[in-house]
């Protein structure tokens, strides 16, 4: 049996190139070696309040982006988290395995909670639901961006604790982050990560941005003092972020890229980064638009995906309940 990978993205806004290079594109490549299970985590998305109509649209769009980027529904399972009830059930059970203190240490929770007046309880227990997602499928590999490292480590801790406390039910998953693109930074501030939720549209490149928008946003990206084009996150965070985007879009090695830009100015760098992004995204955008015209096909694939996921998840959940003594 092929080893399994599991990953997911929240339908909580328009996707950007951080989501693409950090997550979706590595999934596509890893499909060669792993059986992929890719979730649209709408239960995670409601840990902050979402307008219902947006949530519905983003959910469909996310399914279309998975497919447009090259997730093959013949080989991999694509499904919506709320369609498979074992996620919520195991999520609860893992809240009764996790410690309050370890959830309180999650840096994503701390930074998201800091920005808001009302913090929903679900935002705090979010990592237990993510652990449930992963553990239901006896996942071996979790390909995600760097910001999810702590959540995957917690998932391993919870699985290990459960296995010792009750019975050895869960496989311990490994984290996978891509060599390039695991942490794309905001264009207007290379000290912050590019994110769906930043109020500034200029901070990120959306997957649907037009060539003109891409050229414009890259042209306005913050660079650094000096003129040298060199990869060094400490002293040249802006230029390094552009070089990393270029590396992710072209698949070239950093040494080769630095040699290519030696003696050139920031203007040339920005033009070439924009061109590389446009070339990478254009075919994905075409397929996305095509898929969004085929609503029935998307719904059919998601229903089929949910059925396959449910069969695997229900079996794990049965073993969990049995181990705990839930009659
Ligand atoms: P989210 O937007 O939080 O649902 O993230 C979905 C996936 O994209 C996760 O695997 C994240 O780690 C990844 N991701 C989000 N932002 C970035 C970024 N700026 N750079 C690289 N990966 C990212
Ligand atoms: N927490 C992840 C994020 O915000 C999304 C996610 C939910 C996830 N469940 C998952 C990622 C399971 C990998 C595996 O990016």
Tab-separated table of C-alpha atoms and ligand atoms in Angstrom:
chain	number	residue	atom	x	y	z
A	1	UNK	CA	0.000	0.000	0.000
A	2	UNK	CA	1.309	3.454	-0.871
A	3	UNK	CA	2.193	5.738	2.004
A	4	UNK	CA	-0.306	8.493	2.700
A	5	UNK	CA	0.030	12.249	2.788
A	6	UNK	CA	-2.639	14.582	4.113
A	7	UNK	CA	-2.916	18.346	3.892
A	8	UNK	CA	-5.516	21.085	3.845
A	9	UNK	CA	-6.164	24.765	3.287
A	10	UNK	CA	-8.842	26.965	4.835
A	11	UNK	CA	-11.480	28.446	2.521
A	12	UNK	CA	-11.082	31.803	4.246
A	13	UNK	CA	-10.028	34.128	1.426
A	14	UNK	CA	-8.435	34.222	-1.973
A	15	UNK	CA	-5.354	32.089	-2.392
A	16	UNK	CA	-1.955	33.712	-2.824
A	17	UNK	CA	1.403	32.498	-4.097
A	18	UNK	CA	2.465	31.537	-0.531
A	19	UNK	CA	-0.342	28.943	-0.438
A	20	UNK	CA	0.595	27.814	-3.932
A	21	UNK	CA	4.376	27.464	-3.548
A	22	UNK	CA	4.277	26.485	0.132
A	23	UNK	CA	1.526	23.887	-0.126
A	24	UNK	CA	-0.393	23.035	-3.289
A	25	UNK	CA	2.516	22.704	-5.689
A	26	UNK	CA	4.523	20.380	-3.417
A	27	UNK	CA	1.380	18.223	-3.069
A	28	UNK	CA	1.216	17.860	-6.821
A	29	UNK	CA	4.852	16.745	-6.987
A	30	UNK	CA	4.491	14.330	-4.058
A	31	UNK	CA	1.522	12.591	-5.696
A	32	UNK	CA	4.080	10.455	-7.543
A	33	UNK	CA	5.163	8.773	-4.306
A	34	UNK	CA	2.249	9.153	-1.906
A	35	UNK	CA	-1.457	8.552	-1.876
A	36	UNK	CA	-2.764	12.101	-1.391
A	37	UNK	CA	-5.718	13.165	0.727
A	38	UNK	CA	-6.444	16.865	0.343
A	39	UNK	CA	-9.033	18.566	2.461
A	40	UNK	CA	-10.825	21.903	2.231
A	41	UNK	CA	-10.920	22.690	5.931
A	42	UNK	CA	-14.126	24.710	6.239
A	43	UNK	CA	-14.559	23.848	9.939
A	44	UNK	CA	-11.200	25.501	10.569
A	45	UNK	CA	-12.264	28.531	8.535
A	46	UNK	CA	-15.137	29.298	10.948
A	47	UNK	CA	-12.765	29.729	13.894
A	48	UNK	CA	-13.077	33.337	12.817
A	49	UNK	CA	-16.507	34.482	11.623
A	50	UNK	CA	-16.946	34.217	7.837
A	51	UNK	CA	-19.800	35.582	5.726
A	52	UNK	CA	-21.778	32.426	4.702
A	53	UNK	CA	-21.895	33.313	1.010
A	54	UNK	CA	-18.121	33.899	0.907
A	55	UNK	CA	-17.479	30.631	2.729
A	56	UNK	CA	-19.557	28.734	0.151
A	57	UNK	CA	-17.785	30.390	-2.786
A	58	UNK	CA	-14.287	30.006	-1.349
A	59	UNK	CA	-14.941	26.313	-0.692
A	60	UNK	CA	-15.799	25.635	-4.353
A	61	UNK	CA	-12.977	27.832	-5.569
A	62	UNK	CA	-10.468	26.026	-3.408
A	63	UNK	CA	-11.541	22.683	-4.877
A	64	UNK	CA	-11.056	24.190	-8.339
A	65	UNK	CA	-7.573	25.474	-7.425
A	66	UNK	CA	-6.527	22.035	-6.169
A	67	UNK	CA	-7.582	20.493	-9.475
A	68	UNK	CA	-6.267	23.328	-11.662
A	69	UNK	CA	-2.853	23.053	-10.003
A	70	UNK	CA	-2.623	19.376	-10.903
A	71	UNK	CA	-4.113	17.338	-8.061
A	72	UNK	CA	-5.341	14.264	-9.908
A	73	UNK	CA	-8.713	13.047	-8.605
A	74	UNK	CA	-7.987	9.592	-10.028
A	75	UNK	CA	-5.028	9.243	-7.693
A	76	UNK	CA	-5.812	11.545	-4.781
A	77	UNK	CA	-8.876	12.245	-2.661
A	78	UNK	CA	-10.225	15.813	-2.560
A	79	UNK	CA	-12.997	16.518	-0.066
A	80	UNK	CA	-14.636	19.078	2.215
A	81	UNK	CA	-13.980	18.649	5.946
A	82	UNK	CA	-17.601	19.185	7.082
A	83	UNK	CA	-18.793	16.416	4.734
A	84	UNK	CA	-16.955	13.834	6.837
A	85	UNK	CA	-18.331	13.887	10.433
A	86	UNK	CA	-15.465	11.886	12.023
A	87	UNK	CA	-13.314	15.058	11.834
A	88	UNK	CA	-15.497	16.920	14.341
A	89	UNK	CA	-15.878	13.815	16.490
A	90	UNK	CA	-12.195	12.987	16.745
A	91	UNK	CA	-11.507	16.713	17.163
A	92	UNK	CA	-13.557	16.634	20.378
A	93	UNK	CA	-11.885	13.481	21.611
A	94	UNK	CA	-8.443	15.019	21.066
A	95	UNK	CA	-9.525	18.049	23.110
A	96	UNK	CA	-9.707	15.490	25.882
A	97	UNK	CA	-6.142	14.369	25.170
A	98	UNK	CA	-4.520	17.781	24.677
A	99	UNK	CA	-3.495	19.894	27.648
A	100	UNK	CA	-4.709	23.464	28.058
A	101	UNK	CA	-1.113	24.608	28.527
A	102	UNK	CA	0.197	23.125	25.302
A	103	UNK	CA	-2.603	24.754	23.274
A	104	UNK	CA	-1.894	28.059	24.992
A	105	UNK	CA	1.704	27.855	23.714
A	106	UNK	CA	0.722	27.700	20.015
A	107	UNK	CA	2.232	30.747	18.339
A	108	UNK	CA	-0.444	30.902	15.614
A	109	UNK	CA	-3.147	31.111	18.283
A	110	UNK	CA	-1.254	33.785	20.193
A	111	UNK	CA	-0.737	35.968	17.136
A	112	UNK	CA	-4.294	35.538	15.817
A	113	UNK	CA	-5.848	36.135	19.252
A	114	UNK	CA	-3.742	39.249	19.774
A	115	UNK	CA	-5.370	41.029	16.800
A	116	UNK	CA	-8.988	40.602	17.846
A	117	UNK	CA	-11.429	41.721	20.482
A	118	UNK	CA	-13.461	38.514	20.493
A	119	UNK	CA	-11.545	35.248	20.434
A	120	UNK	CA	-13.724	32.236	19.669
A	121	UNK	CA	-13.096	29.099	21.713
A	122	UNK	CA	-12.655	27.200	18.426
A	123	UNK	CA	-9.622	29.328	17.595
A	124	UNK	CA	-7.988	28.016	20.759
A	125	UNK	CA	-8.814	24.332	20.116
A	126	UNK	CA	-8.058	24.645	16.362
A	127	UNK	CA	-4.899	22.471	16.550
A	128	UNK	CA	-6.828	19.509	17.995
A	129	UNK	CA	-9.112	19.548	14.943
A	130	UNK	CA	-6.061	19.726	12.689
A	131	UNK	CA	-4.575	16.754	14.542
A	132	UNK	CA	-7.852	14.876	14.008
A	133	UNK	CA	-7.689	15.632	10.255
A	134	UNK	CA	-4.226	14.150	10.017
A	135	UNK	CA	-4.603	11.180	12.377
A	136	UNK	CA	-7.894	9.867	10.946
A	137	UNK	CA	-6.034	8.754	7.804
A	138	UNK	CA	-2.966	7.118	9.374
A	139	UNK	CA	-1.005	9.843	7.578
A	140	UNK	CA	2.771	9.479	7.153
A	141	UNK	CA	3.545	12.854	5.572
A	142	UNK	CA	2.062	16.333	6.103
A	143	UNK	CA	3.258	18.753	3.403
A	144	UNK	CA	2.650	22.331	4.590
A	145	UNK	CA	4.314	25.736	4.795
A	146	UNK	CA	6.767	26.480	7.603
A	147	UNK	CA	4.088	28.227	9.720
A	148	UNK	CA	2.396	24.862	10.406
A	149	UNK	CA	5.458	23.175	11.944
A	150	UNK	CA	4.330	23.627	15.546
A	151	UNK	CA	0.854	22.221	14.786
A	152	UNK	CA	2.328	19.090	13.195
A	153	UNK	CA	4.644	18.620	16.182
A	154	UNK	CA	1.646	18.884	18.507
A	155	UNK	CA	-0.182	16.308	16.363
A	156	UNK	CA	2.698	13.876	16.890
A	157	UNK	CA	2.645	14.519	20.647
A	158	UNK	CA	-1.120	13.911	20.863
A	159	UNK	CA	-0.887	10.718	18.790
A	160	UNK	CA	1.945	9.428	20.926
A	161	UNK	CA	0.111	10.280	24.166
A	162	UNK	CA	-3.075	8.570	22.950
A	163	UNK	CA	-1.156	5.489	21.806
A	164	UNK	CA	0.428	5.100	25.253
A	165	UNK	CA	-2.590	6.048	27.323
A	166	UNK	CA	-5.132	3.880	25.455
A	167	UNK	CA	-3.947	1.677	22.586
A	168	UNK	CA	-1.566	2.049	19.619
A	169	UNK	CA	-4.128	3.338	17.100
A	170	UNK	CA	-2.353	6.249	15.403
A	171	UNK	CA	0.539	6.519	12.948
A	172	UNK	CA	2.931	9.363	13.875
A	173	UNK	CA	3.112	11.770	10.907
A	174	UNK	CA	6.219	13.546	9.570
A	175	UNK	CA	6.323	17.208	8.595
A	176	UNK	CA	7.371	18.088	5.043
A	177	UNK	CA	8.207	21.639	3.968
A	178	UNK	CA	9.395	22.421	0.435
A	179	UNK	CA	13.022	23.535	-0.093
A	180	UNK	CA	11.798	26.747	-1.795
A	181	UNK	CA	8.582	28.612	-1.026
A	182	UNK	CA	7.914	27.304	2.498
A	183	UNK	CA	7.766	30.864	3.775
A	184	UNK	CA	6.965	33.572	1.239
A	185	UNK	CA	7.005	36.997	2.869
A	186	UNK	CA	4.661	39.961	2.355
A	187	UNK	CA	5.677	42.195	-0.565
A	188	UNK	CA	5.137	45.379	1.460
A	189	UNK	CA	6.953	44.070	4.555
A	190	UNK	CA	9.463	41.231	4.165
A	191	UNK	CA	9.474	40.683	7.934
A	192	UNK	CA	5.867	39.395	7.876
A	193	UNK	CA	4.630	36.322	6.070
A	194	UNK	CA	2.355	36.740	3.079
A	195	UNK	CA	-1.157	36.021	4.358
A	196	UNK	CA	-4.771	35.874	3.213
A	197	UNK	CA	-5.874	38.066	6.081
A	198	UNK	CA	-3.571	41.083	5.707
A	199	UNK	CA	-5.674	44.194	4.973
A	200	UNK	CA	-3.229	45.287	2.273
A	201	UNK	CA	-3.905	43.828	-1.162
A	202	UNK	CA	-0.456	44.960	-2.289
A	203	UNK	CA	1.140	42.648	0.282
A	204	UNK	CA	0.347	39.506	-1.710
A	205	UNK	CA	-0.081	38.140	-5.205
A	206	UNK	CA	-3.358	36.319	-5.618
A	207	UNK	CA	-3.480	33.285	-7.833
A	208	UNK	CA	-6.032	35.053	-10.019
A	209	UNK	CA	-4.079	38.305	-10.415
A	210	UNK	CA	-3.685	39.469	-14.023
A	211	UNK	CA	-0.233	39.867	-15.601
A	212	UNK	CA	-0.612	43.655	-15.189
A	213	UNK	CA	-1.389	43.319	-11.483
A	214	UNK	CA	1.563	40.974	-10.988
A	215	UNK	CA	3.959	43.379	-12.726
A	216	UNK	CA	2.582	46.298	-10.700
A	217	UNK	CA	2.724	44.549	-7.306
A	218	UNK	CA	6.242	43.199	-7.843
A	219	UNK	CA	7.375	46.621	-9.058
A	220	UNK	CA	6.187	48.120	-5.757
A	221	UNK	CA	7.636	45.353	-3.578
A	222	UNK	CA	9.907	46.632	-0.817
A	223	UNK	CA	13.612	46.056	-1.565
A	224	UNK	CA	16.668	46.864	0.524
A	225	UNK	CA	19.357	49.494	0.639
A	226	UNK	CA	22.429	48.802	-1.494
A	227	UNK	CA	22.285	47.510	-5.060
A	228	UNK	CA	23.614	44.017	-4.847
A	229	UNK	CA	21.331	41.081	-5.698
A	230	UNK	CA	22.214	38.416	-3.193
A	231	UNK	CA	20.271	35.895	-1.068
A	232	UNK	CA	20.634	36.881	2.583
A	233	UNK	CA	17.503	37.024	4.688
A	234	UNK	CA	19.202	38.918	7.518
A	235	UNK	CA	20.557	41.906	5.685
A	236	UNK	CA	18.517	41.739	2.453
A	237	UNK	CA	15.049	40.462	3.380
A	238	UNK	CA	13.184	42.152	0.505
A	239	UNK	CA	15.557	41.061	-2.247
A	240	UNK	CA	15.832	37.585	-0.730
A	241	UNK	CA	12.054	37.187	-0.792
A	242	UNK	CA	11.996	38.125	-4.494
A	243	UNK	CA	14.814	35.662	-5.169
A	244	UNK	CA	12.937	32.940	-3.312
A	245	UNK	CA	9.785	33.615	-5.348
A	246	UNK	CA	11.912	33.455	-8.495
A	247	UNK	CA	13.458	30.159	-7.376
A	248	UNK	CA	10.046	28.681	-6.588
A	249	UNK	CA	8.598	29.823	-9.929
A	250	UNK	CA	11.512	28.652	-12.085
A	251	UNK	CA	12.824	25.655	-10.153
A	252	UNK	CA	16.392	27.009	-10.459
A	253	UNK	CA	19.073	26.712	-7.771
A	254	UNK	CA	19.915	29.831	-5.727
A	255	UNK	CA	23.607	29.841	-6.751
A	256	UNK	CA	22.617	29.788	-10.413
A	257	UNK	CA	20.085	32.561	-9.813
A	258	UNK	CA	22.605	34.782	-8.024
A	259	UNK	CA	25.054	34.284	-10.905
A	260	UNK	CA	22.292	35.127	-13.387
A	261	UNK	CA	21.527	38.446	-11.662
A	262	UNK	CA	25.138	39.404	-10.876
A	263	UNK	CA	25.763	43.025	-11.861
A	264	UNK	CA	22.062	43.643	-12.629
A	265	UNK	CA	19.824	46.191	-10.907
A	266	UNK	CA	16.642	45.753	-8.872
A	267	UNK	CA	14.555	46.812	-11.898
A	268	UNK	CA	15.744	43.811	-13.908
A	269	UNK	CA	15.220	41.481	-10.955
A	270	UNK	CA	11.635	42.665	-10.513
A	271	UNK	CA	10.801	42.342	-14.210
A	272	UNK	CA	12.139	38.807	-14.352
A	273	UNK	CA	10.390	37.752	-11.138
A	274	UNK	CA	7.081	39.058	-12.525
A	275	UNK	CA	7.648	37.273	-15.861
A	276	UNK	CA	8.458	33.982	-14.129
A	277	UNK	CA	5.324	34.219	-11.987
A	278	UNK	CA	3.121	35.058	-14.954
A	279	UNK	CA	4.491	32.071	-16.883
A	280	UNK	CA	3.922	29.709	-13.938
A	281	UNK	CA	0.411	30.923	-13.102
A	282	UNK	CA	-1.115	31.437	-16.587
A	283	UNK	CA	-1.925	27.767	-17.339
A	284	UNK	CA	-3.213	27.198	-13.782
A	285	UNK	CA	-5.487	30.246	-14.102
A	286	UNK	CA	-6.854	28.958	-17.438
A	287	UNK	CA	-7.731	25.594	-15.946
A	288	UNK	CA	-9.260	27.265	-12.865
A	289	UNK	CA	-11.593	29.399	-15.006
A	290	UNK	CA	-12.598	26.354	-17.010
A	291	UNK	CA	-13.374	24.352	-13.853
A	292	UNK	CA	-15.422	27.150	-12.300
A	293	UNK	CA	-17.748	26.904	-15.301
A	294	UNK	CA	-18.335	23.222	-14.497
A	295	UNK	CA	-20.153	23.351	-11.172
A	296	UNK	CA	-21.674	19.907	-11.517
A	297	UNK	CA	-18.295	18.302	-12.084
A	298	UNK	CA	-16.892	19.943	-8.930
A	299	UNK	CA	-19.861	18.888	-6.805
A	300	UNK	CA	-19.629	15.362	-8.142
A	301	UNK	CA	-15.897	15.106	-7.376
A	302	UNK	CA	-16.391	16.474	-3.860
A	303	UNK	CA	-19.192	13.987	-3.155
A	304	UNK	CA	-17.047	11.125	-4.396
A	305	UNK	CA	-14.071	12.371	-2.359
A	306	UNK	CA	-16.176	12.611	0.815
A	307	UNK	CA	-17.336	9.036	0.391
A	308	UNK	CA	-13.791	7.691	0.046
A	309	UNK	CA	-12.538	9.793	2.971
A	310	UNK	CA	-15.454	8.735	5.172
A	311	UNK	CA	-14.651	5.046	4.676
A	312	UNK	CA	-11.062	5.488	5.918
A	313	UNK	CA	-11.909	7.962	8.701
A	314	UNK	CA	-14.788	5.903	10.113
A	315	UNK	CA	-12.529	2.880	10.576
A	316	UNK	CA	-9.940	4.874	12.563
A	317	UNK	CA	-12.665	6.506	14.650
A	318	UNK	CA	-14.147	3.095	15.455
A	319	UNK	CA	-10.777	1.921	16.784
A	320	UNK	CA	-10.348	5.137	18.796
A	321	UNK	CA	-13.747	4.779	20.477
A	322	UNK	CA	-13.092	1.156	21.218
A	323	UNK	CA	-9.699	1.971	22.785
A	324	UNK	CA	-11.203	4.670	25.021
A	325	UNK	CA	-14.159	2.610	26.157
A	326	UNK	CA	-16.907	4.637	24.529
A	327	UNK	CA	-19.652	2.040	24.566
B	1	LIG	P1	-3.806	28.893	5.225
B	1	LIG	O1	-3.884	30.035	4.292
B	1	LIG	O2	-3.420	29.326	6.613
B	1	LIG	O3	-4.989	27.980	5.191
B	1	LIG	O4	-2.554	28.018	4.737
B	1	LIG	C1	-2.651	27.008	3.787
B	1	LIG	C2	-1.282	26.437	3.458
B	1	LIG	O5	-0.467	27.428	2.850
B	1	LIG	C3	-0.500	25.931	4.692
B	1	LIG	O6	0.226	24.776	4.326
B	1	LIG	C4	0.436	27.070	4.975
B	1	LIG	O7	1.603	26.671	5.647
B	1	LIG	C5	0.749	27.572	3.577
B	1	LIG	N1	1.118	28.996	3.592
B	1	LIG	C6	0.346	30.023	4.032
B	1	LIG	N2	1.010	31.194	3.915
B	1	LIG	C7	2.231	30.894	3.398
B	1	LIG	C8	3.386	31.678	3.038
B	1	LIG	N3	3.408	33.004	3.190
B	1	LIG	N4	4.456	31.027	2.527
B	1	LIG	C9	4.442	29.687	2.365
B	1	LIG	N5	3.406	28.897	2.683
B	1	LIG	C10	2.305	29.483	3.196
B	2	LIG	N1	-3.954	24.776	9.860
B	2	LIG	C1	-3.645	24.700	8.470
B	2	LIG	C2	-3.376	26.115	7.944
B	2	LIG	O1	-3.906	27.070	8.394
B	2	LIG	C3	-4.763	24.074	7.678
B	2	LIG	C4	-5.004	22.660	8.060
B	2	LIG	C5	-6.074	22.166	8.756
B	2	LIG	C6	-4.150	21.548	7.793
B	2	LIG	N2	-5.951	20.834	8.892
B	2	LIG	C7	-4.797	20.413	8.330
B	2	LIG	C8	-2.920	21.412	7.155
B	2	LIG	C9	-4.228	19.139	8.268
B	2	LIG	C10	-2.339	20.132	7.081
B	2	LIG	C11	-2.987	19.010	7.636
B	2	LIG	O2	-2.634	26.250	7.049
